[in-house]
Short mmCIF file of C-alpha atoms in Angstrom, two decimals:
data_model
loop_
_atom_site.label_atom_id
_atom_site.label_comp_id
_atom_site.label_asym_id
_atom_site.label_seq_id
_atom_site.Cartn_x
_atom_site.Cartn_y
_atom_site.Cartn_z
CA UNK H 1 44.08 140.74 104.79
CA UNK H 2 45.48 137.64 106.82
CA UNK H 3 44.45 137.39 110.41
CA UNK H 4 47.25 136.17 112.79
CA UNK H 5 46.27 133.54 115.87
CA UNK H 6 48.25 133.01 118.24
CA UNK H 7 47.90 129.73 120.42
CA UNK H 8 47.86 129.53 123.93
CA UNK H 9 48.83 126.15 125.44
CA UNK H 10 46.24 125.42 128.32
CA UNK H 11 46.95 122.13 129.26
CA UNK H 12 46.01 121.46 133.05
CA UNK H 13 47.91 118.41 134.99
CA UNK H 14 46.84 117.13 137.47
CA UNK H 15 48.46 115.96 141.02
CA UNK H 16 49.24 112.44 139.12
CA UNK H 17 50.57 113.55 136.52
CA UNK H 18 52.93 116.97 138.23
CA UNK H 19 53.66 113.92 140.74
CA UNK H 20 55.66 112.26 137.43
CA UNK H 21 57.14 115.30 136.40
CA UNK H 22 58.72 116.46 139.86
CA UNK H 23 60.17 112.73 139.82
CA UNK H 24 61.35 112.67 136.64
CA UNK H 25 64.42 110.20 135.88
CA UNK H 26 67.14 110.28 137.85
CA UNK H 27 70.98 109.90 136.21
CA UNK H 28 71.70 106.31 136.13
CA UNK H 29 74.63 104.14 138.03
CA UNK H 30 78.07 104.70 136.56
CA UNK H 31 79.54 103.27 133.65
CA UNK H 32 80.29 99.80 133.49
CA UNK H 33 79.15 96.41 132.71
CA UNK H 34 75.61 95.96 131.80
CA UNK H 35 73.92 93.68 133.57
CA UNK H 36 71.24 91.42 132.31
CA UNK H 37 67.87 92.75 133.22
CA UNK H 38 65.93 89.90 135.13
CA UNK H 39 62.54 88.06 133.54
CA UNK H 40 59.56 89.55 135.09
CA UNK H 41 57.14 87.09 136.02
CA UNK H 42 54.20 88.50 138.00
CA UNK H 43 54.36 86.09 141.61
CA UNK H 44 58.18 88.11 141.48
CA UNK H 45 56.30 91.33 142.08
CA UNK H 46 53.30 90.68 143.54
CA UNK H 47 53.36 92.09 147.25
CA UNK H 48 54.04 95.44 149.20
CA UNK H 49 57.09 97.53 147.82
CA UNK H 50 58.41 100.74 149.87
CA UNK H 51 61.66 103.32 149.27
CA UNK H 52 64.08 103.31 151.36
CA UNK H 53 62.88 106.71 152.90
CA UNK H 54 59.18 105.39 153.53
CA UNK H 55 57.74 108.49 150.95
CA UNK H 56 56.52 106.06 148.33
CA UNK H 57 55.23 102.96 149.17
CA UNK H 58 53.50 100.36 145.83
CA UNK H 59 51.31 97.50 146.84
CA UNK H 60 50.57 95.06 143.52
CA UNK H 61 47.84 92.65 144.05
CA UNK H 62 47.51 89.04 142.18
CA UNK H 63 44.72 90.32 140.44
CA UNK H 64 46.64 92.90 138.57
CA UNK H 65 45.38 96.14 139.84
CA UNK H 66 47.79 98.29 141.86
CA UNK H 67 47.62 100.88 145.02
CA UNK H 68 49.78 102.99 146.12
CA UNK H 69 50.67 105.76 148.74
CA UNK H 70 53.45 109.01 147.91
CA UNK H 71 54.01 111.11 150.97
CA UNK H 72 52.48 114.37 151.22
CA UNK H 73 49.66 113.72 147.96
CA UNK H 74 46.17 113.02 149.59
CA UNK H 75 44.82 111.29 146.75
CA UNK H 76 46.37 107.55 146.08
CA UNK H 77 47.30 106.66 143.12
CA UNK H 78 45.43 103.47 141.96
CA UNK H 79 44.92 101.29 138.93
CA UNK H 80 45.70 98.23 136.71
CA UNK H 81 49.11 96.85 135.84
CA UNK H 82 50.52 94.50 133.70
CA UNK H 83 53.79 92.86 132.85
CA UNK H 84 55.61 94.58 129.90
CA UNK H 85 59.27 93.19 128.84
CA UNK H 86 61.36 94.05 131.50
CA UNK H 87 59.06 95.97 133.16
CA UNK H 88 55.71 96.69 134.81
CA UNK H 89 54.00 99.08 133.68
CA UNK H 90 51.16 100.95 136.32
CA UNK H 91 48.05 102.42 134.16
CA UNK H 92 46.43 104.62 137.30
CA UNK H 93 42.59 104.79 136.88
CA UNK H 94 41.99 108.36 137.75
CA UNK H 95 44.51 110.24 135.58
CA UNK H 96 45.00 108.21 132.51
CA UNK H 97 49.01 108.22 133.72
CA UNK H 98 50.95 105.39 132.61
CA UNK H 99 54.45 104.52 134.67
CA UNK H 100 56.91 102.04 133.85
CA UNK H 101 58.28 99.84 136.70
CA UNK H 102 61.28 98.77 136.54
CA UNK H 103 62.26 95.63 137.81
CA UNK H 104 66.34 95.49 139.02
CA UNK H 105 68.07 92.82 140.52
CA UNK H 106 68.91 92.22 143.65
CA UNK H 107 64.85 91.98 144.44
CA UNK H 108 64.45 95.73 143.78
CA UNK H 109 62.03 97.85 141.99
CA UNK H 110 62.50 101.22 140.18
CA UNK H 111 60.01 103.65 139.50
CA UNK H 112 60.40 107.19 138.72
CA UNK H 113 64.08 107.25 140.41
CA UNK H 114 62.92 105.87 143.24
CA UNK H 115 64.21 102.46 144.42
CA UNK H 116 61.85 100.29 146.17
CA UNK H 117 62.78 97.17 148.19
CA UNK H 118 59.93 94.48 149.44
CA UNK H 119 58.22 95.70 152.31
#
């Protein structure tokens, strides 16, 4: 006699981490010539970054830990980053979540389909 199981997923997520999934990508610009993607070098992002809409707003400090503020979540998002390719990627402390930053031309960031411009 073989006894069936059946799995239940049970996975809890927190506000970090539903935060990433309600933002998910965004489609990109259209086709066309690709531009090159810019160097990173950390004094290029170090300072206070904020979309265009005020709703998310990234400050990364010299040290290389991060804060940062998304309209409408109580609890800030906060952590380490560190320089990864072409991008920065944000490790937040609390929730284990790891975001890539994007780093654009034109002195712009992207992150989660949000653009953010130097505050």
């Amino acid at each position: 006699m073989q006894s069936s199981t059946t799995r239940v997923d049970t996975t809890v997520l927190d506000a970090a981490a539903m935060l990433a999934i309600a933002m998910g990508s965004t489609p990109g610009p259209a086709p066309g010539p690709v531009p090159q993607r810019p160097r990173v070098v950390a004094d290029a992002v170090v300072g206070t970054w904020r979309s265009r809409d005020g709703a998310i707003k990234l400050h990364l400090r010299t040290d290389g830990t991060y804060a940062g503020e998304v309209a409408g979540r109580r609890k800030r998002p906060s952590g380490t980053y560190r320089i990864d390719g072409d991008a920065v990627m944000l490790h937040d402390a609390a929730s284990g979540l790891h975001t890539p930053v994007t780093v654009r031309q034109h002195g712009e960031l992207e992150m989660a389909g949000h653009r953010l411009l130097p505050a």
